Structure formats: structure tokens, C-alpha cells
mmCIF file of C-alpha atoms in Angstrom:
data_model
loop_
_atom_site.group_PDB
_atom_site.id
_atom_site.type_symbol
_atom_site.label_atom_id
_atom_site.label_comp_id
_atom_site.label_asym_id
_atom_site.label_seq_id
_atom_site.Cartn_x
_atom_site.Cartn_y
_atom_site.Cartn_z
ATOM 1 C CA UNK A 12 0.000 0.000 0.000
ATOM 2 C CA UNK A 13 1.164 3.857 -0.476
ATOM 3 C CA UNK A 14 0.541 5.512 2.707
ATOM 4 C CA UNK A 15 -0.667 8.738 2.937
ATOM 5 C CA UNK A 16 -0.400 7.816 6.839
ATOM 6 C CA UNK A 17 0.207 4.509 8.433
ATOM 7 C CA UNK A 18 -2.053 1.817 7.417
ATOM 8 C CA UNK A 19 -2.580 0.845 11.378
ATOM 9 C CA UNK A 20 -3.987 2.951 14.366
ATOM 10 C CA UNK A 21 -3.228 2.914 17.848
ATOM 11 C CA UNK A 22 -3.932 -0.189 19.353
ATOM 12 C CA UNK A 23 -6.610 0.674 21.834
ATOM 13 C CA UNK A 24 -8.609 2.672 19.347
ATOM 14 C CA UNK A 25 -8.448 -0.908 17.157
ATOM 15 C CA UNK A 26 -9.713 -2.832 19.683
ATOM 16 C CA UNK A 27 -12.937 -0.321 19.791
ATOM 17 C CA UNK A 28 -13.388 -0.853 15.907
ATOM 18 C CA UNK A 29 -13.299 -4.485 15.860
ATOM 19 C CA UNK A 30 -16.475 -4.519 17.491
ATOM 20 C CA UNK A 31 -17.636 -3.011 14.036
ATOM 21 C CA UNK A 32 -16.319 -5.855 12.075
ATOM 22 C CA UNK A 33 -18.858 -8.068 12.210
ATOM 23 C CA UNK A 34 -20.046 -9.771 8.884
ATOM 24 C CA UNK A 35 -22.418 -7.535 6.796
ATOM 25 C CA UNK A 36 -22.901 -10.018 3.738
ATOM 26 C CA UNK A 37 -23.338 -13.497 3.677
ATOM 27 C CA UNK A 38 -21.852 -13.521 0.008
ATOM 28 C CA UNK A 39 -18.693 -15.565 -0.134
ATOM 29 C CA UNK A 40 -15.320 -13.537 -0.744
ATOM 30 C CA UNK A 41 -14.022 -12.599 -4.013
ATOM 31 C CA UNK A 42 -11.161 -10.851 -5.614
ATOM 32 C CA UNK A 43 -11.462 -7.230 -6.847
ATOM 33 C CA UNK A 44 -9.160 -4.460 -8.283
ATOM 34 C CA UNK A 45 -8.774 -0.668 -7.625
ATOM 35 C CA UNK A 46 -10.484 1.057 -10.732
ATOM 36 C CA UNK A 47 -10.037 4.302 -9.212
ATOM 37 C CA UNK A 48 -6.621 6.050 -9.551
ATOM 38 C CA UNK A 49 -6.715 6.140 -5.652
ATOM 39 C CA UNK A 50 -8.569 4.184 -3.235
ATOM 40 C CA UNK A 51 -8.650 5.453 0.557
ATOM 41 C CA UNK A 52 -9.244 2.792 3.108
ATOM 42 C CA UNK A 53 -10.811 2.928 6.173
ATOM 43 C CA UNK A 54 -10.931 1.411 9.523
ATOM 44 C CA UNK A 55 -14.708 1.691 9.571
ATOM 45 C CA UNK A 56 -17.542 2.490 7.071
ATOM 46 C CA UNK A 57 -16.645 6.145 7.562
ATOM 47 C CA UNK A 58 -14.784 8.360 5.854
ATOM 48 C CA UNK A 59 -14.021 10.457 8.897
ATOM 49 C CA UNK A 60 -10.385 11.285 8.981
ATOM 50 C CA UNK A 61 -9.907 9.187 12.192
ATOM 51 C CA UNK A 62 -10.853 6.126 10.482
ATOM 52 C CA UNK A 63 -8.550 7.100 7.364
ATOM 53 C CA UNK A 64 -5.900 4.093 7.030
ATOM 54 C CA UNK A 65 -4.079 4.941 4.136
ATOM 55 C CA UNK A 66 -4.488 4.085 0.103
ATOM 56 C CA UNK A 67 -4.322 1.724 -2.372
ATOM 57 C CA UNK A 68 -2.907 2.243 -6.222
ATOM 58 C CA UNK A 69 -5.144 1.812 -9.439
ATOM 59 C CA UNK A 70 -4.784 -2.067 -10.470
ATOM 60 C CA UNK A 71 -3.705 -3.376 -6.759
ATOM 61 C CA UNK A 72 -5.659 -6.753 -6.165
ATOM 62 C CA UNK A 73 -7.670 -7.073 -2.654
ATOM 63 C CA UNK A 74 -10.391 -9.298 -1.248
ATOM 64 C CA UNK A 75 -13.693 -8.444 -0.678
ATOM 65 C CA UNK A 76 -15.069 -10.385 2.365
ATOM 66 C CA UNK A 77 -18.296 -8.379 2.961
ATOM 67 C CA UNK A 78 -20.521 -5.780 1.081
ATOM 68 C CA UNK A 79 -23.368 -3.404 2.801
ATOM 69 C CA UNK A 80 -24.552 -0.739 0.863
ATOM 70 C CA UNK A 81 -21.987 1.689 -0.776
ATOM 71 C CA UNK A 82 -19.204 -0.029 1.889
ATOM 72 C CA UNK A 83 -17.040 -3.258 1.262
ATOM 73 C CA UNK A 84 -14.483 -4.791 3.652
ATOM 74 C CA UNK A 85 -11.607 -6.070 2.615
ATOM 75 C CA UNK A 86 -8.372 -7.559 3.248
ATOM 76 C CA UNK A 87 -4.603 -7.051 1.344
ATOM 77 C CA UNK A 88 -1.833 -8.566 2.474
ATOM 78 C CA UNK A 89 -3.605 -9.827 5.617
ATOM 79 C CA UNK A 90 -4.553 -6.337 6.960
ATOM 80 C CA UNK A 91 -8.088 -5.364 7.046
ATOM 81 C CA UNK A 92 -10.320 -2.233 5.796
ATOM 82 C CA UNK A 93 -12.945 -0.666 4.135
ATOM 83 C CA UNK A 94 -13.805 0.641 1.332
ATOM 84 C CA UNK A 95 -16.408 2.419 -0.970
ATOM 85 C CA UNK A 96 -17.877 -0.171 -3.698
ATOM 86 C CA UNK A 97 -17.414 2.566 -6.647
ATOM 87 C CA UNK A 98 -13.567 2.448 -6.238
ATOM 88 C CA UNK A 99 -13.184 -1.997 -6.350
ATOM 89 C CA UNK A 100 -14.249 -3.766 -9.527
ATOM 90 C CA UNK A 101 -14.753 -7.489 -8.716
ATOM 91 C CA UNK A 102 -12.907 -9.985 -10.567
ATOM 92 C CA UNK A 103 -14.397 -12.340 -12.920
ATOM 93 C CA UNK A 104 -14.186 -16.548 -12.605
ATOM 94 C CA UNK A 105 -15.437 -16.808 -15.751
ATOM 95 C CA UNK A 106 -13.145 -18.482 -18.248
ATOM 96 C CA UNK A 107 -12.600 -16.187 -21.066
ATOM 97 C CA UNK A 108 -14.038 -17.331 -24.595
ATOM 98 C CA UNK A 109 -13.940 -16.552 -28.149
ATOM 99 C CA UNK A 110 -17.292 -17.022 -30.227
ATOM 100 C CA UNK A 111 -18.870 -15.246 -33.276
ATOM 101 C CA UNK A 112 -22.553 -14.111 -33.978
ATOM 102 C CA UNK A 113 -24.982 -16.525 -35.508
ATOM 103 C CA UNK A 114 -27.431 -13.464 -36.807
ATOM 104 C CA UNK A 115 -27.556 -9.722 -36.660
ATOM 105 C CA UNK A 116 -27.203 -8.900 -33.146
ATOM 106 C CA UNK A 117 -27.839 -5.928 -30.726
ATOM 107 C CA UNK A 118 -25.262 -4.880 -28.301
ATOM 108 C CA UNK A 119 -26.822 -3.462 -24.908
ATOM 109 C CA UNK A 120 -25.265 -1.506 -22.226
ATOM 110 C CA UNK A 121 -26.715 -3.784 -18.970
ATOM 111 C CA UNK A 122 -28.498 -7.223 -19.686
ATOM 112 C CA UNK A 123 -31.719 -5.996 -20.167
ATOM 113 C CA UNK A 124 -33.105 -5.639 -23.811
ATOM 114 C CA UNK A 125 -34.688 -2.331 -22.278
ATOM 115 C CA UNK A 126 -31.202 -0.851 -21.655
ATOM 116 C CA UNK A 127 -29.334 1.097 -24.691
ATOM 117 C CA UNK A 128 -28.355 -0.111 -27.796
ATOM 118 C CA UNK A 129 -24.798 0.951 -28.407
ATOM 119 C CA UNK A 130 -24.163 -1.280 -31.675
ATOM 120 C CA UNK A 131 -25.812 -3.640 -33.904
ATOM 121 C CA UNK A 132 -23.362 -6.297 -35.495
ATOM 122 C CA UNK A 133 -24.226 -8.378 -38.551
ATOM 123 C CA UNK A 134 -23.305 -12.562 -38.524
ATOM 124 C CA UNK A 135 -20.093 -13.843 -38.059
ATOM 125 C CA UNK A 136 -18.622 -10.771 -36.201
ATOM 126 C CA UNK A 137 -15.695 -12.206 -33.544
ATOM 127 C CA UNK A 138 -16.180 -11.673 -29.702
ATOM 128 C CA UNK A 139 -14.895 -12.490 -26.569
ATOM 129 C CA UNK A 140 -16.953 -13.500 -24.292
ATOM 130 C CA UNK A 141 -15.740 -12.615 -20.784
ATOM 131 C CA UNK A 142 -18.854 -13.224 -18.717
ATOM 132 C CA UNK A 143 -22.757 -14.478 -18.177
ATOM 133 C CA UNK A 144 -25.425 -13.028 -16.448
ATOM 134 C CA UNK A 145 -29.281 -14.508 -16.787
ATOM 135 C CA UNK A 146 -30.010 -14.911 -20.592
ATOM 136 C CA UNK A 147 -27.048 -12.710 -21.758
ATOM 137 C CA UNK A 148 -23.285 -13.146 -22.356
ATOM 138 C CA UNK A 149 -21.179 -10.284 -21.221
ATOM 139 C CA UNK A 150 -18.984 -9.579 -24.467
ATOM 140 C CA UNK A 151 -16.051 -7.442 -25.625
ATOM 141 C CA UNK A 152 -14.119 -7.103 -28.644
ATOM 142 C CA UNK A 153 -11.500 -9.587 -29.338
ATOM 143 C CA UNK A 154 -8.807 -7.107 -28.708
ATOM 144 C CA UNK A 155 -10.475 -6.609 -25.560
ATOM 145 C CA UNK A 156 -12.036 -2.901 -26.533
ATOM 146 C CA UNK A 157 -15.479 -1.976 -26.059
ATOM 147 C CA UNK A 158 -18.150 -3.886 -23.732
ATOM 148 C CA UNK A 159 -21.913 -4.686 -23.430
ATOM 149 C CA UNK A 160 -24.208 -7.784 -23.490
ATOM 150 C CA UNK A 161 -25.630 -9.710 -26.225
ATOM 151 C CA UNK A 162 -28.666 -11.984 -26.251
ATOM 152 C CA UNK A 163 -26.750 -15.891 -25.501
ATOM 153 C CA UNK A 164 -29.110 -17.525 -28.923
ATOM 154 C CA UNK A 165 -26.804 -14.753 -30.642
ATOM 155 C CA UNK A 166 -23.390 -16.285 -30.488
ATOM 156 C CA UNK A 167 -21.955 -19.654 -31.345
ATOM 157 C CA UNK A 168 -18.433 -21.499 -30.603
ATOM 158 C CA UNK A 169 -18.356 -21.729 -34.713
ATOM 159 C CA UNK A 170 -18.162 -19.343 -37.269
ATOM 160 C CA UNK A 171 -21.741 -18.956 -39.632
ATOM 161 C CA UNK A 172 -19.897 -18.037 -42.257
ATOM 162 C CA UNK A 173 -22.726 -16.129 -43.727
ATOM 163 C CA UNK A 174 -21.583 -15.655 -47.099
ATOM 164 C CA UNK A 175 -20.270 -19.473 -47.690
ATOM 165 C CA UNK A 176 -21.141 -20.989 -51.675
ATOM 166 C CA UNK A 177 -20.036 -24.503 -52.321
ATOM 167 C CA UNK A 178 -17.048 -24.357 -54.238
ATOM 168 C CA UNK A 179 -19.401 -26.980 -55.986
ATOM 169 C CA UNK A 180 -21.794 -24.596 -58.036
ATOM 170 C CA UNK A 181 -19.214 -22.581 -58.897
ATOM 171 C CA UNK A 182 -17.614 -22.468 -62.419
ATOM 172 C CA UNK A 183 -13.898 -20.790 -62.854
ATOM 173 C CA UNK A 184 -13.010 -18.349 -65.887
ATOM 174 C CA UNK A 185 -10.125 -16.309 -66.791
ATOM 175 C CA UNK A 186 -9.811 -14.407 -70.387
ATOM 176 C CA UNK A 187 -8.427 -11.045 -71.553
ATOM 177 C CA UNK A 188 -10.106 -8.387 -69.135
ATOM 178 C CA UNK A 189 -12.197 -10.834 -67.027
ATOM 179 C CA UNK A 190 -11.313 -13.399 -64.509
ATOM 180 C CA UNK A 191 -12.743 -14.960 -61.511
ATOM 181 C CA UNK A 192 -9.948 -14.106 -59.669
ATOM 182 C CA UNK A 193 -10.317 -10.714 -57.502
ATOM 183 C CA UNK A 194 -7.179 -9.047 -57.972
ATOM 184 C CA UNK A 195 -5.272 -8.106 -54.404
ATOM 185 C CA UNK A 196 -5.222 -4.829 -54.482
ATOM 186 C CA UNK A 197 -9.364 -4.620 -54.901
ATOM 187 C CA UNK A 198 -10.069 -7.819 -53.101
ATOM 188 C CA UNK A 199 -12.380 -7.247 -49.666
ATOM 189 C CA UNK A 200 -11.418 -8.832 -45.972
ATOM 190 C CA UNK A 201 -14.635 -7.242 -44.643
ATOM 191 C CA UNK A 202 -16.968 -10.634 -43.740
ATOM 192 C CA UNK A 203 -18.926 -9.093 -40.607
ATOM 193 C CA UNK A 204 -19.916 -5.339 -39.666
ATOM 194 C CA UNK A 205 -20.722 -3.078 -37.196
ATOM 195 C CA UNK A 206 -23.240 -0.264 -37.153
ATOM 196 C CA UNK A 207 -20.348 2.014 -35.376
ATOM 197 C CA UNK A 208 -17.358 0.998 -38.134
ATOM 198 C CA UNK A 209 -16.657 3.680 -40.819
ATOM 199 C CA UNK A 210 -19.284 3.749 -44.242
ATOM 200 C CA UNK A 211 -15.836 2.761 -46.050
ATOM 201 C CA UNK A 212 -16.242 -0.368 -44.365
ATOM 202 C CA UNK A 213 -19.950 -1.073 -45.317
ATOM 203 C CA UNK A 214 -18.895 -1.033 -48.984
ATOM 204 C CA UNK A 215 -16.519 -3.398 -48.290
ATOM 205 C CA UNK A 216 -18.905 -5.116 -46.483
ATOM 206 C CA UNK A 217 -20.970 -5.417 -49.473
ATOM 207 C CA UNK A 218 -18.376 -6.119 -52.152
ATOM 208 C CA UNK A 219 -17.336 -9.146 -49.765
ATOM 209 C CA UNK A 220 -20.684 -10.521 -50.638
ATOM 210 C CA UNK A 221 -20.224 -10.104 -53.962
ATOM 211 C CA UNK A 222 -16.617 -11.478 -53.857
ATOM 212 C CA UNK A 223 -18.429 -14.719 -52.141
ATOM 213 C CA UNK A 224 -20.418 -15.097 -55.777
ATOM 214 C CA UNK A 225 -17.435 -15.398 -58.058
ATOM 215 C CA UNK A 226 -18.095 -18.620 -59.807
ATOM 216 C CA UNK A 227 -21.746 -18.611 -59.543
ATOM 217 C CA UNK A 228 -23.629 -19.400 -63.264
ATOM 218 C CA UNK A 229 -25.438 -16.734 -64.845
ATOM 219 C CA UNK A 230 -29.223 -17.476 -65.557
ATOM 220 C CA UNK A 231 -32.570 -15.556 -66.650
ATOM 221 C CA UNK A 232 -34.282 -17.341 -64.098
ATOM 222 C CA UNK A 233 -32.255 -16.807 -60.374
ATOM 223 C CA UNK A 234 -32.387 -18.088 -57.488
ATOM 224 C CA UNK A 235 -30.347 -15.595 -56.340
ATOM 225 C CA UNK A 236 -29.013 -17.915 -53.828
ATOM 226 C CA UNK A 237 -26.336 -19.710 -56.085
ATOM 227 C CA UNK A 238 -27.626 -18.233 -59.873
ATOM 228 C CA UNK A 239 -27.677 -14.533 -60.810
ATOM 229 C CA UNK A 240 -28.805 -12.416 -63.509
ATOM 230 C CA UNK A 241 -27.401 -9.426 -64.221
ATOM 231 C CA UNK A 242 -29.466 -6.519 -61.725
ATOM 232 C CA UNK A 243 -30.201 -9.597 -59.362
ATOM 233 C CA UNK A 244 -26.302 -10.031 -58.330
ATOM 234 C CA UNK A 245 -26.309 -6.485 -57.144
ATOM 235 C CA UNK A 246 -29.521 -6.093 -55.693
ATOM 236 C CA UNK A 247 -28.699 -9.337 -53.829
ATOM 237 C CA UNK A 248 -25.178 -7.625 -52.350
ATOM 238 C CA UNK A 249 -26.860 -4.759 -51.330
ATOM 239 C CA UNK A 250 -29.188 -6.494 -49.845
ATOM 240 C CA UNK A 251 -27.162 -8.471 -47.654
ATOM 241 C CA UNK A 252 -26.540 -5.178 -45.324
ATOM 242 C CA UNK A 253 -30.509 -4.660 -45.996
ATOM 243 C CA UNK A 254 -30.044 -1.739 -48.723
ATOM 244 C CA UNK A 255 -32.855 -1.747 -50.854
ATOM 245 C CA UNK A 256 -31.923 -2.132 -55.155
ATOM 246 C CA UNK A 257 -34.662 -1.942 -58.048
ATOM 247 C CA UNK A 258 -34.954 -5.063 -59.676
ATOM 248 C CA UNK A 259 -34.027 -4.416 -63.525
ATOM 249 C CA UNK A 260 -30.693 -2.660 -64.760
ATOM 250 C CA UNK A 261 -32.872 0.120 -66.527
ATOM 251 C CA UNK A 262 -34.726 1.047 -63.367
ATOM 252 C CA UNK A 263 -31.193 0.669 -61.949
ATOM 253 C CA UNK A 264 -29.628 3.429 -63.979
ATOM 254 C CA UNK A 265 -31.860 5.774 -64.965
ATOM 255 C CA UNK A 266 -34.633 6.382 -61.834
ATOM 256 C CA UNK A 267 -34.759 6.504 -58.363
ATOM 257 C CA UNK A 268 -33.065 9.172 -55.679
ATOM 258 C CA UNK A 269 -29.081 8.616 -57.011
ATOM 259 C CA UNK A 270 -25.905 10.750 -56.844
ATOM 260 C CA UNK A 271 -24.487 10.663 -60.415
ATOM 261 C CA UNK A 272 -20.827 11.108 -60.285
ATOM 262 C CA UNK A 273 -18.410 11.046 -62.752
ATOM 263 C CA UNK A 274 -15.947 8.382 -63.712
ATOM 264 C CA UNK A 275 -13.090 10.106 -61.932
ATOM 265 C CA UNK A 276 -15.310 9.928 -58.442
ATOM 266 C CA UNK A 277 -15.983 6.464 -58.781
ATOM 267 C CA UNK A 278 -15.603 4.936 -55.038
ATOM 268 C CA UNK A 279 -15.472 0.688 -54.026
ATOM 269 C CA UNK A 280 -18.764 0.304 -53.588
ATOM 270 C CA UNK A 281 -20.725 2.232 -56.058
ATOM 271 C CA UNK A 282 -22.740 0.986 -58.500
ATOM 272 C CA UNK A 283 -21.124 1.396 -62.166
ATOM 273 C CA UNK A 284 -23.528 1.223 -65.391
ATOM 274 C CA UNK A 285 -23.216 0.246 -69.002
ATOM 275 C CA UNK A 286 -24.595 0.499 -72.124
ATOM 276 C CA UNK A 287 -24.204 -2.543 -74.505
ATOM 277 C CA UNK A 288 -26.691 -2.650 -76.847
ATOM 278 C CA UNK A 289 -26.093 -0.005 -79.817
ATOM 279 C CA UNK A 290 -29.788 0.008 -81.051
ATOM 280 C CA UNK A 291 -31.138 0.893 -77.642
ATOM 281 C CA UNK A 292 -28.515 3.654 -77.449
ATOM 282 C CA UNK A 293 -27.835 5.475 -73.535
ATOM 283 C CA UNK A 294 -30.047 3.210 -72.354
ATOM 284 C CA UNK A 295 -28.482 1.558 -69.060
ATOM 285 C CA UNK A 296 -28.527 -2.236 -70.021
ATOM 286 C CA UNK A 297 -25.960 -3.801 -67.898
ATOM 287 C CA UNK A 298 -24.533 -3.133 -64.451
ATOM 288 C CA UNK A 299 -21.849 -4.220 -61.211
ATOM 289 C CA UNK A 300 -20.412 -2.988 -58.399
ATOM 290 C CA UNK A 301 -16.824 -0.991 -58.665
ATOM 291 C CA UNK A 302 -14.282 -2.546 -56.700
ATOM 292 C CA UNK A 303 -11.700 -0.012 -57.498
ATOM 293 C CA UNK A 304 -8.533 0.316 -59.535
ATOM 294 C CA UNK A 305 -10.975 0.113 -62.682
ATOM 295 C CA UNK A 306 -12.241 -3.447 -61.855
ATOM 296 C CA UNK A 307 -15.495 -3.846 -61.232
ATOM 297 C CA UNK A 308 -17.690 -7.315 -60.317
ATOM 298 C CA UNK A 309 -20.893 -8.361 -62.397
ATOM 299 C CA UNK A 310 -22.579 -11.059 -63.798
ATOM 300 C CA UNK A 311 -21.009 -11.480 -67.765
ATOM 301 C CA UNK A 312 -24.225 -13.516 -69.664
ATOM 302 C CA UNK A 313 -20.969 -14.151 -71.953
ATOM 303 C CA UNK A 314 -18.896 -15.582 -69.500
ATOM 304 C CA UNK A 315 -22.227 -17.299 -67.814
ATOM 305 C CA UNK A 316 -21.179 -16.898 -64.677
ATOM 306 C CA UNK A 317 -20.249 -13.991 -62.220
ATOM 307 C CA UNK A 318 -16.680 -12.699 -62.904
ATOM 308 C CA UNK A 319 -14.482 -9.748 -62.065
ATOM 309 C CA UNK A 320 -14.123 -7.661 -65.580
ATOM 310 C CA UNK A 321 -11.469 -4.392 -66.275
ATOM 311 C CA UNK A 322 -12.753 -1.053 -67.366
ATOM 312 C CA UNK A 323 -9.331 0.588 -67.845
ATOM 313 C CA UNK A 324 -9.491 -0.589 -71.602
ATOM 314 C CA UNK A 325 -11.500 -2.680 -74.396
ATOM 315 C CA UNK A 326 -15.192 -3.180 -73.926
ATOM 316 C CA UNK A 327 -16.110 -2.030 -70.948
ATOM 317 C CA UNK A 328 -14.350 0.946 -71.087
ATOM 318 C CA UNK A 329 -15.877 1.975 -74.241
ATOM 319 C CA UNK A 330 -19.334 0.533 -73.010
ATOM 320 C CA UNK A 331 -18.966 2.651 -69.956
ATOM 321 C CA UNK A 332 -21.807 5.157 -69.318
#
């Protein structure tokens, strides 16, 4: 202990206090830390100068034998005390954890869905889970920042992996300007989301989703699960972080409430339009999602499948609109 004066009294005013430590809880002891930057302790549950016993540093480990009110007492290095609950934060027994979310999930400041919401997370987002309490796990991120409590039928041992295709129904392709190979420098690590994380990271949110659809065959007919058609691949991406996409490519490019920005502005993330039928001339017929660099990701009905195509030169440069 640092002592701002000795941590013991005279004897004979001792003896007097002892008849004051008598057991006020019939909870069984447990270890706390100082989360104050200085903790006084007292002889008594008083904070009259008389009782004052000294202090104890930020971090230093005591136990807590009793609780009563705002008062614990507690013991460190076999002396005895008390001190003010609001300064001691009790150590957990829980073994730590790592999990991810099977679903969306709220994040709540107590465990009480009537508390605050301080984040929503989308599937597969990593936690650790560092405590329980009733129907909630007490979380925090895996590099231990941040903290709440998320509903227990949210989180799993296992990853979901949300945005998993069987390599199975996927096809593979690869000619001059279009691949189904996402180059590195474009190529999205983004496979969960928080409401709090930048909008930077929603679009890459989003192009991982489409990056999860490489391979997957091209058809009039969709299922939109593991076959796309062209507007249907990119409504289904945006949809995946509940963003709302017309249905057809002309709807797509020419109506609703859009920021049109020139080719220069172009952002990962944004929607990029075509025009490949000459006899139906700037009429938005084809469309993906820009992944930067000049590549965008679509589905290519020449290709038949869902591919990763350059706009820096040949068709879809000149297509570009």
C-alpha cells in the first residue's frame, strides 16, 4: 500500500473498531481491483479522517469479504479495511471465450433488452466473451475494446460463415479483361460489420458478398441464392446489409433518388452502369459494383457466370456510361 499515513492505528482505538467488524454479507469472498486512480481505506464504514488508514494504487488486487450498501471490507496482504464499492471492480471466474454471432445482433449496455443499444453487429462478427449473467453473455471485442451484453441464442463457438457458396456450383473463368480471380489490391477482408465501423467499411462489407459469388452461373431465371442475372447479383449484395436495389438494370440506372458522379469519383462500392446494346442507345442495359482500380464485379451472360471484368481498356471501357 502507499501511505498517505500509516495503514494501522493505535492499538486501543483498534480494539474499539473491531467490534464493528462483524459480517455484513453473507456472500462468499471474491477478488477485486482498484479502478479508481486512488482508493482510501478505512478502519470503519466512515470516511471520517480518524478512520482514514491509508491508500491503495489503481490495479492493486484485494479481497472483498463483505458488502453493505456503498461499503465493502476487505483484506490485502492480511490487513483489514474498508472501502467504498465505486472504487473496487470485482474480478471475474469466468473463463474467457472466443465465439462469433450466428445473426444480426444488438449490443446493450446492462443485460436488459430495455437498456441502450450501443451497436448492432451483422453474422459472423468475432467476440470475446468474458462473462454471463441470466439470458445474456457479457462480451467485448477480441482485442479486448469496447463492452456490453448480447442476447446468448446470438453467439456460437463456430463461425456462420454467412456468405459461404459450395465451391461446388461454382464455375472458374479467366480471359483477356475478365477473370474470376479478384485481384489483391481490390479484393475485400470485410466478412462481418458493425453499425459504429466507418461507411468505407460497409462497402466493403458489401463487395465481400459479392466477392463470395465469383463462380456462380449466370441465368434468366435466379435463385439468387447460387444463380444470378445481371441486376439480381447487385440487388442481392446490397441487400445483404438490408439496402434496398430496383430489380431491372434500366430502373437501376436511370430512376430513383441517385448521386451521379463522374468516372473520376468512382468509389469501391458504387454501383457502375453500361450500355451494350447499340440500337437501344444510352439506355443503361448492364450493371456491377466498382471494386476499385478500374475493376469492377458483375454477372457477364458471356462468360455465364459472375466474374471480375477491367474497365481501364477494351469493352467495358468503351461501353462505360
Amino acid at each position: 500500500m502507499k501511505h498517505e499515513r500509516k495503514f494501522s492505528l493505535k492499538k486501543a482505538l483498534v480494539c474499539l473498531l473491531l467490534l464493528a467488524l462483524v459480517p455484513i454479507s453473507a456472500l462468499a469472498d471474491f477478488a477485486a481491483t482498484v479502478k479508481s486512480s486512488t482508493m482510501r481505506v478505512y478502519s470503519t464504514n466512515n470516511t471520517g479522517w480518524v478512520y482514514y488508514l491509508g491508500s491503495l494504487k489503481k490495479g492493486t488486487r484485494v479481497t472483498v469479504t463483505a458488502v453493505k450498501g456503498n461499503w465493502c471490507k476487505i483484506t490485502y496482504k492480511g490487513r483489514k479495511g474498508f472501502a467504498q464499492v465505486k472504487d473496487l471492480q470485482k474480478v471475474s471466474t469466468y473463463t474467457k471465450w472466443n465465439g462469433f454471432t450466428k445473426r444480426q445482433a444488438k449490443v446493450y449496455t446492462t443485460a436488459s433488452t430495455g437498456s441502450k443499444v450501443v451497436d448492432v453487429l451483422t453474422a459472423d462478427y468475432p467476440l470475446t466473451i468474458i462473462g454471463v449473467k441470466g439470458s445474456f453473455y457479457e462480451i467485448t471485442n477480441t482485442n479486448g475494446k469496447g463492452h456490453g451484453y448480447v442476447l446468448k441464442d446470438c453467439i456460437s463457438k463456430t463461425k456462420v460463415n454467412r456468405f459461404k457458396i459450395a465451391d461446388s456450383v461454382k464455375g472458374t473463368y479467366n480471359s483477356k479483361g475478365s477473370s474470376t480471380t479478384v485481384p489483391a489490391a481490390v479484393k475485400s477482408t470485410q466478412s462481418y460489420l458493425a453499425r459504429s465501423m466507418s461507411k468505407t467499411k460497409y462497402a466493403d462489407y458489401i463487395i465481400y458478398a459479392a466477392q463470395s459469388r465469383l463462380g456462380c452461373a449466370y441465368s434468366k431465371s435466379p435463385n439468387n441464392t447460387t444463380t444470378f442475372s445481371n441486376p439480381s447479383f447487385v440487388r442481392s449484395c446490397f441487400a445483404s446489409l438490408g439496402y434496398s436495389v430496383p430489380a431491372n438494370t434500366q430502373t437501376i440506372g436511370h430512376k430513383g433518388s441517385y448521386a451521379y458522379i463522374s468516372r473520376k469519383s468512382l468509389k469501391r462500392g458504387d454501383i457502375v452502369c453500361f450500355e451494350n446494346d447499340s440500337e437501344d442507345s444510352k439506355v443503361v442495359d448492364h450493371v456491377g459494383i466498382y471494386l476499385g482500380k478500374n475493376y469492377f464485379i458483375h454477372v457477364s451472360p458471356s462468360a455465364k457466370m459472375v466474374v471480375v471484368s477491367s474497365m481501364a481498356s477494351g469493352y467495358y471501357n468503351k461501353a462505360f456510361c
